[in-house]
Coordinates of N, CA and C in Angstrom, one line a residue:
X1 N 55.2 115.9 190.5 CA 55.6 117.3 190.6 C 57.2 117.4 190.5
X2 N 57.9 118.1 189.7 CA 59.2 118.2 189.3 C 59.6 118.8 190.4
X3 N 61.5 118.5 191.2 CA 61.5 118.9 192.2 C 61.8 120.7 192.3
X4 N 61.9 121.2 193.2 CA 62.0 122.8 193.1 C 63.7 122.8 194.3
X5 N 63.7 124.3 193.8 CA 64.9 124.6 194.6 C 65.0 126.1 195.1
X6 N 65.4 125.7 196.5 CA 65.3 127.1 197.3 C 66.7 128.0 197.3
X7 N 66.5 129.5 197.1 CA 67.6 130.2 196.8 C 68.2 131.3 197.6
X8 N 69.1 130.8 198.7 CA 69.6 131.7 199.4 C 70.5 132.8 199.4
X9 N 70.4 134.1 199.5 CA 72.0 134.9 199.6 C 72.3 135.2 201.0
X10 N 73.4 134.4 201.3 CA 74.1 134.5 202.6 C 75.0 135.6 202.9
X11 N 75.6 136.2 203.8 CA 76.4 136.9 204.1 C 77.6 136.2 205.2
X12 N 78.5 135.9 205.3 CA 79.8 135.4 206.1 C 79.4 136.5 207.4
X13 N 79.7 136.3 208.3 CA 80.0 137.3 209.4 C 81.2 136.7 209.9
X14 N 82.6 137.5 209.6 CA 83.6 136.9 209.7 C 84.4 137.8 211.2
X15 N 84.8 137.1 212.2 CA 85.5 137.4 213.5 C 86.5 138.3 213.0
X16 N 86.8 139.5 213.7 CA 87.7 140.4 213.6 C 89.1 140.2 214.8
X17 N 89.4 139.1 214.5 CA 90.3 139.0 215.6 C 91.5 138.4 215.1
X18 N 92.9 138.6 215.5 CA 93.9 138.2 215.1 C 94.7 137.5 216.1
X19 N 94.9 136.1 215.6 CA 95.5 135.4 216.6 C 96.2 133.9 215.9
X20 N 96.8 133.6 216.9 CA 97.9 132.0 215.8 C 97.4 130.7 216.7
X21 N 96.6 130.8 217.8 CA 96.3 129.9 218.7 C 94.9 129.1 218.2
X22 N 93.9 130.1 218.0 CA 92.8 129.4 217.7 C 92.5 130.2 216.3
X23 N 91.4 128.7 216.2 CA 90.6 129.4 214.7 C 89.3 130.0 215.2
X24 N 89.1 130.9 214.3 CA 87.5 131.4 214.9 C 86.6 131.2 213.5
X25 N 85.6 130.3 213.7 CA 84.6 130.1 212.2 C 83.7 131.2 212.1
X26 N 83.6 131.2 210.5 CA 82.6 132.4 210.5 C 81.1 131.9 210.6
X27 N 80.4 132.4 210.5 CA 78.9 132.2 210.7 C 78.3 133.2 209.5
X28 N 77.7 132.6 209.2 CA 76.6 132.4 207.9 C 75.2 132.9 208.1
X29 N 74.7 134.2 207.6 CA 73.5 134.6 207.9 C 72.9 134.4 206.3
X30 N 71.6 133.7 206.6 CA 71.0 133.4 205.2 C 69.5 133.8 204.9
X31 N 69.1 134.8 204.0 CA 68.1 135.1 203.6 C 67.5 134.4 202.4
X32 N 66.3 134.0 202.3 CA 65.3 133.1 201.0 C 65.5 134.2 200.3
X33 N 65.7 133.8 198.7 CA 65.3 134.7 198.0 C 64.5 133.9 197.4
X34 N 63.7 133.2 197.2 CA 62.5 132.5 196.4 C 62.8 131.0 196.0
X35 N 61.6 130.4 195.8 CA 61.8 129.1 195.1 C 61.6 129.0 193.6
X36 N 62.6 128.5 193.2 CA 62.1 128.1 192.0 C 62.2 126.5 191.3
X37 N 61.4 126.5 190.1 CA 61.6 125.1 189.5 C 63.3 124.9 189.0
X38 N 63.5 124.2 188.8 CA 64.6 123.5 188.2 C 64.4 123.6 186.6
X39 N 63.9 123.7 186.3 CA 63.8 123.6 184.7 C 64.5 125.3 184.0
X40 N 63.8 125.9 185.2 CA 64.7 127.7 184.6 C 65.8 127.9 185.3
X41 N 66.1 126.9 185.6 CA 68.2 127.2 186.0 C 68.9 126.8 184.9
X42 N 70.2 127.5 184.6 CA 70.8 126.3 184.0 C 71.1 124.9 183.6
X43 N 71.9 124.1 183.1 CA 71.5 122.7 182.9 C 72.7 122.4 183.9
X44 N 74.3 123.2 183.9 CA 74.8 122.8 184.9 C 74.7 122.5 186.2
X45 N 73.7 123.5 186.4 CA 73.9 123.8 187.8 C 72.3 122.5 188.6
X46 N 71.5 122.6 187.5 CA 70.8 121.3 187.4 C 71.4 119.9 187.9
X47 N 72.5 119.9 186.9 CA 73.0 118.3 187.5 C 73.8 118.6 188.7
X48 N 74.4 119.7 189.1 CA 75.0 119.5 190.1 C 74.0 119.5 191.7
X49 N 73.1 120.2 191.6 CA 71.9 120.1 192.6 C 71.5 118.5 192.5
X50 N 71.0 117.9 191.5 CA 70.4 116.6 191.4 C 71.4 115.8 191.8
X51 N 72.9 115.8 191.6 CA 73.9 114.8 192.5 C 74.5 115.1 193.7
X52 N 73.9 116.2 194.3 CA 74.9 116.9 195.5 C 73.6 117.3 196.4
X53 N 72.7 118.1 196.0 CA 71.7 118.2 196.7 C 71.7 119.8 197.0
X54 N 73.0 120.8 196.7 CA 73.0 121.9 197.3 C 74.6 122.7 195.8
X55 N 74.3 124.0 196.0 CA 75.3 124.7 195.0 C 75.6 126.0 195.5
X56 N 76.7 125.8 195.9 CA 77.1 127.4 196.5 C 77.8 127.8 195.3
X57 N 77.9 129.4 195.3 CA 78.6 130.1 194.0 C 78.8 131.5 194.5
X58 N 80.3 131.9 194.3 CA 80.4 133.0 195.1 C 80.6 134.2 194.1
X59 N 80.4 133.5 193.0 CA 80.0 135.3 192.1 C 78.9 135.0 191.2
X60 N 77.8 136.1 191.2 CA 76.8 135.6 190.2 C 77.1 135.7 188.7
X61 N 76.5 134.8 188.4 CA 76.7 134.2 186.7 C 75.8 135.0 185.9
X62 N 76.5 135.1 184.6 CA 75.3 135.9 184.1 C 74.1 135.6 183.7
X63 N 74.2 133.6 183.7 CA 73.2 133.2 183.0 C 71.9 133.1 184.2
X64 N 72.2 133.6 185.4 CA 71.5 133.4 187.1 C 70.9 134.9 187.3
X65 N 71.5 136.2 186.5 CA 71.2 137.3 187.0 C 69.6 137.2 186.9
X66 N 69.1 137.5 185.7 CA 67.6 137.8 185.5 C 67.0 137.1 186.4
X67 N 67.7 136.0 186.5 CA 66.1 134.4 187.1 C 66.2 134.8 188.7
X68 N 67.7 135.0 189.6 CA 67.3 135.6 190.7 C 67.4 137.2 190.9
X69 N 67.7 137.9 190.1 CA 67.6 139.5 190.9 C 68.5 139.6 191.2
X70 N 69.6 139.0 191.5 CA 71.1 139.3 192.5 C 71.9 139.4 191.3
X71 N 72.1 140.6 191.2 CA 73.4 141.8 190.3 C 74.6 141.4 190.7
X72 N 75.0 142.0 192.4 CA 76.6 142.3 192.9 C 76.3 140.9 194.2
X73 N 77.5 140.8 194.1 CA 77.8 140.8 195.7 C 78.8 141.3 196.7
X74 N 78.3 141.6 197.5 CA 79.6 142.3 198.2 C 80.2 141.4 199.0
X75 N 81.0 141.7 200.1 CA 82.2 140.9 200.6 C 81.8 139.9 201.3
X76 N 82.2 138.9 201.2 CA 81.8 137.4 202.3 C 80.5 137.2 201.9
X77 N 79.4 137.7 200.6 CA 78.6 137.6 200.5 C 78.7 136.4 199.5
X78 N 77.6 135.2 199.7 CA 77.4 133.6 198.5 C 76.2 133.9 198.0
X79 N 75.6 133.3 197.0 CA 74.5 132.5 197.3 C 74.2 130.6 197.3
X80 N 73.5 130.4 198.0 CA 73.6 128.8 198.1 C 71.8 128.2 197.9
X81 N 72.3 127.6 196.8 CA 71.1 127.0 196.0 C 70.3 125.1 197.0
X82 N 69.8 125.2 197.3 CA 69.4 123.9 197.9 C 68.1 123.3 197.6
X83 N 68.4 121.8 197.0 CA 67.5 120.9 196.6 C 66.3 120.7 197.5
X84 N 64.9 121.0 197.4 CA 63.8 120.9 198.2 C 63.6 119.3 198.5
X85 N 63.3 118.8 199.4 CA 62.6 117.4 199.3 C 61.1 117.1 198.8
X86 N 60.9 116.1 198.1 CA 59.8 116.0 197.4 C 58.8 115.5 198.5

């Protein structure tokens, strides 16, 4: 079975606070948008999942629109592609 890969679009939830002392990290809320095979992604993004294991991309590509549905994204919004285990 060829491996598959799960497709998230996350949103940043970024702290509203202004300060020089500390850092405040954002947090990451992440919704599935589906799994798919590897064969209907690009080839790039193919070898980069097969050596890295994971692909974040913060504007959608056009050759990614149709296969996931994600048009826009709005602000602090990713999506992040991750390699399934076999």
């Amino acid at each position: 079975m060829p491996p598959k890969v799960e497709v998230f679009l996350c949103q940043a939830e970024v702290p509203d606070l202004s300060t020089y002392r500390h850092i405040y990290a954002a947090v990451s809320r992440c919704v599935s948008k589906g799994i798919y095979d590897l064969d209907v992604l690009p080839k790039d993004l193919v070898d980069k999942l097969l050596r890295h294991g994971e692909a974040i991309l913060t504007e959608p590509r056009s050759d990614l629109i149709a296969i996931l549905g994600i048009e826009e994204l709005e602000d602090y919004q990713y999506i992040r592609l991750s390699l399934l285990p076999m």
